[in-house]
Amino acid sequence: MPDGAATSNLYRPKLATVLSEGYGLGDLRRDAVAGLTVAVLALPLSMAIAVASGVSPERGLYTAIVGGFLVSALGGSRHQIGGPAGAFIVLVAATVADVGLPGLLLTVFLSGLMLAALGLFRLGGLIRYMPHAVTVGFTTGIAVTILASQIKDLAGLTLEGAEPGPVGLKLLALAEAAPTFNPAALGLGIGVAGFILWLRRVRPTWPGMLLALVAATILARFVHLPVETIGSRFGGIPHSLPAPALPDVSWDLIVRCLPAALGFTLLGGLESLLSAKVADGMTGRVHRSNMELVAQGLANVGSAIFGGIAVTGTIARTATNIRAGARTPVSGMLHAVFLLAFMLVAAPLASYVPLAALAGILVVVAWNMAEKREFASLLGQWKAAAVVLATFGVTVLHDLMSGIFAGCAVALVFWMGSRMARRLGS
């Protein structure tokens, strides 16, 4: 089996390659099973990420359906699954708070154009220059930030005003709201998280997130638990995709959205190419990095046109796709079709889903995202420790972009110092 290294720089979607090689009924069966498996995982996760990002749950589904389909149909990886990602929660929430939903859609649209441009300028290979300690630091920092963002819904707290974005201010506001603590919400959220983690140990192939969400919804509904639901906050989700429409555009709004769009572009490129590298390691294949960036860009443009949020390659869903036996990008396209079928058939049921249950799902996402062992290992090397701690600290206390720049700056100082030392020694 060729690994694809000889064609890794081609601007040709992997879908075109696999179809030219021959695609049979057996391939379709395996891709359909894998696509359904990933859709079962993506369904609760997409809604949870959307709610945590400050938008209504259906926008997470729009993202997974439209963006996920385009990532697979046009991408440079055989197994990449695209959709909303936990890493974007903080950036999306901050953007919504700053420029509102119209500004968010324009930000996603602009980010898509930038990602496509990066691919067209053959910058996909630059991912290998990102220091490993920076990647670990910002990934763990994002995990901590996601966890902090879920405390409100997990504990059923009621804030007097809007929830602050920075972690420090957020924790202060949540502490002030402690008297509104809802034991039923906390019990439900912790129960969901605990059930998912337990089921992963005893039945790792079962869809723990979906089963936990269904059980929590039935319990809350029939025991009449006093917890907030998707219906009570958002009024449920629509039965279908909205009509496509270009985002509102004005020069002033573009100027306001441009910094966030740059952040979306950097994070989306990193996340997508890291996910594609993970897929390569699991399958022995080689993805087409520039084609992947172009596809991610077009997927973000498509997501924005249909009212979705940022799209990126997702490591957990991509790995699930591979383990489920996917052969080609058709599995990712079918995962999007299965999600659309859910919206068409079962959308009214989503209104009963407790928000505390979605928060419990994201607690598990944050736990899995945090690279705990790698983080601890890097602390044993003083240079790597400085880089990872700078990235982690600034990410948590300020924002992701500043964290990446801080970590890269520290790494650059060490690199320049070692270069100077070698020159002086010679």
Short mmCIF file of C-alpha atoms in Angstrom, two decimals, residues 9 14 38 41 44 165 195 210 248 296 302-303 325 327 338-339 363:
data_model
loop_
_atom_site.label_atom_id
_atom_site.label_comp_id
_atom_site.label_asym_id
_atom_site.label_seq_id
_atom_site.Cartn_x
_atom_site.Cartn_y
_atom_site.Cartn_z
CA ASN A 9 1.93 18.27 -2.19
CA LYS A 14 -8.23 12.50 -1.42
CA VAL A 38 -18.79 9.21 14.34
CA LEU A 41 -20.27 10.88 18.91
CA PRO A 44 -24.08 15.58 21.56
CA GLY A 165 -14.48 35.88 29.48
CA PHE A 195 -20.84 7.57 33.40
CA LEU A 210 -24.89 9.80 23.55
CA ASP A 248 -23.36 40.94 6.69
CA GLN A 296 -10.65 23.68 5.80
CA GLY A 302 -19.58 27.12 3.80
CA SER A 303 -20.26 26.94 7.53
CA GLY A 325 -13.03 0.93 10.07
CA ARG A 327 -11.72 3.39 4.33
CA PHE A 338 -26.54 11.13 9.39
CA LEU A 339 -26.44 14.33 11.48
CA VAL A 363 -15.87 18.26 31.34
#
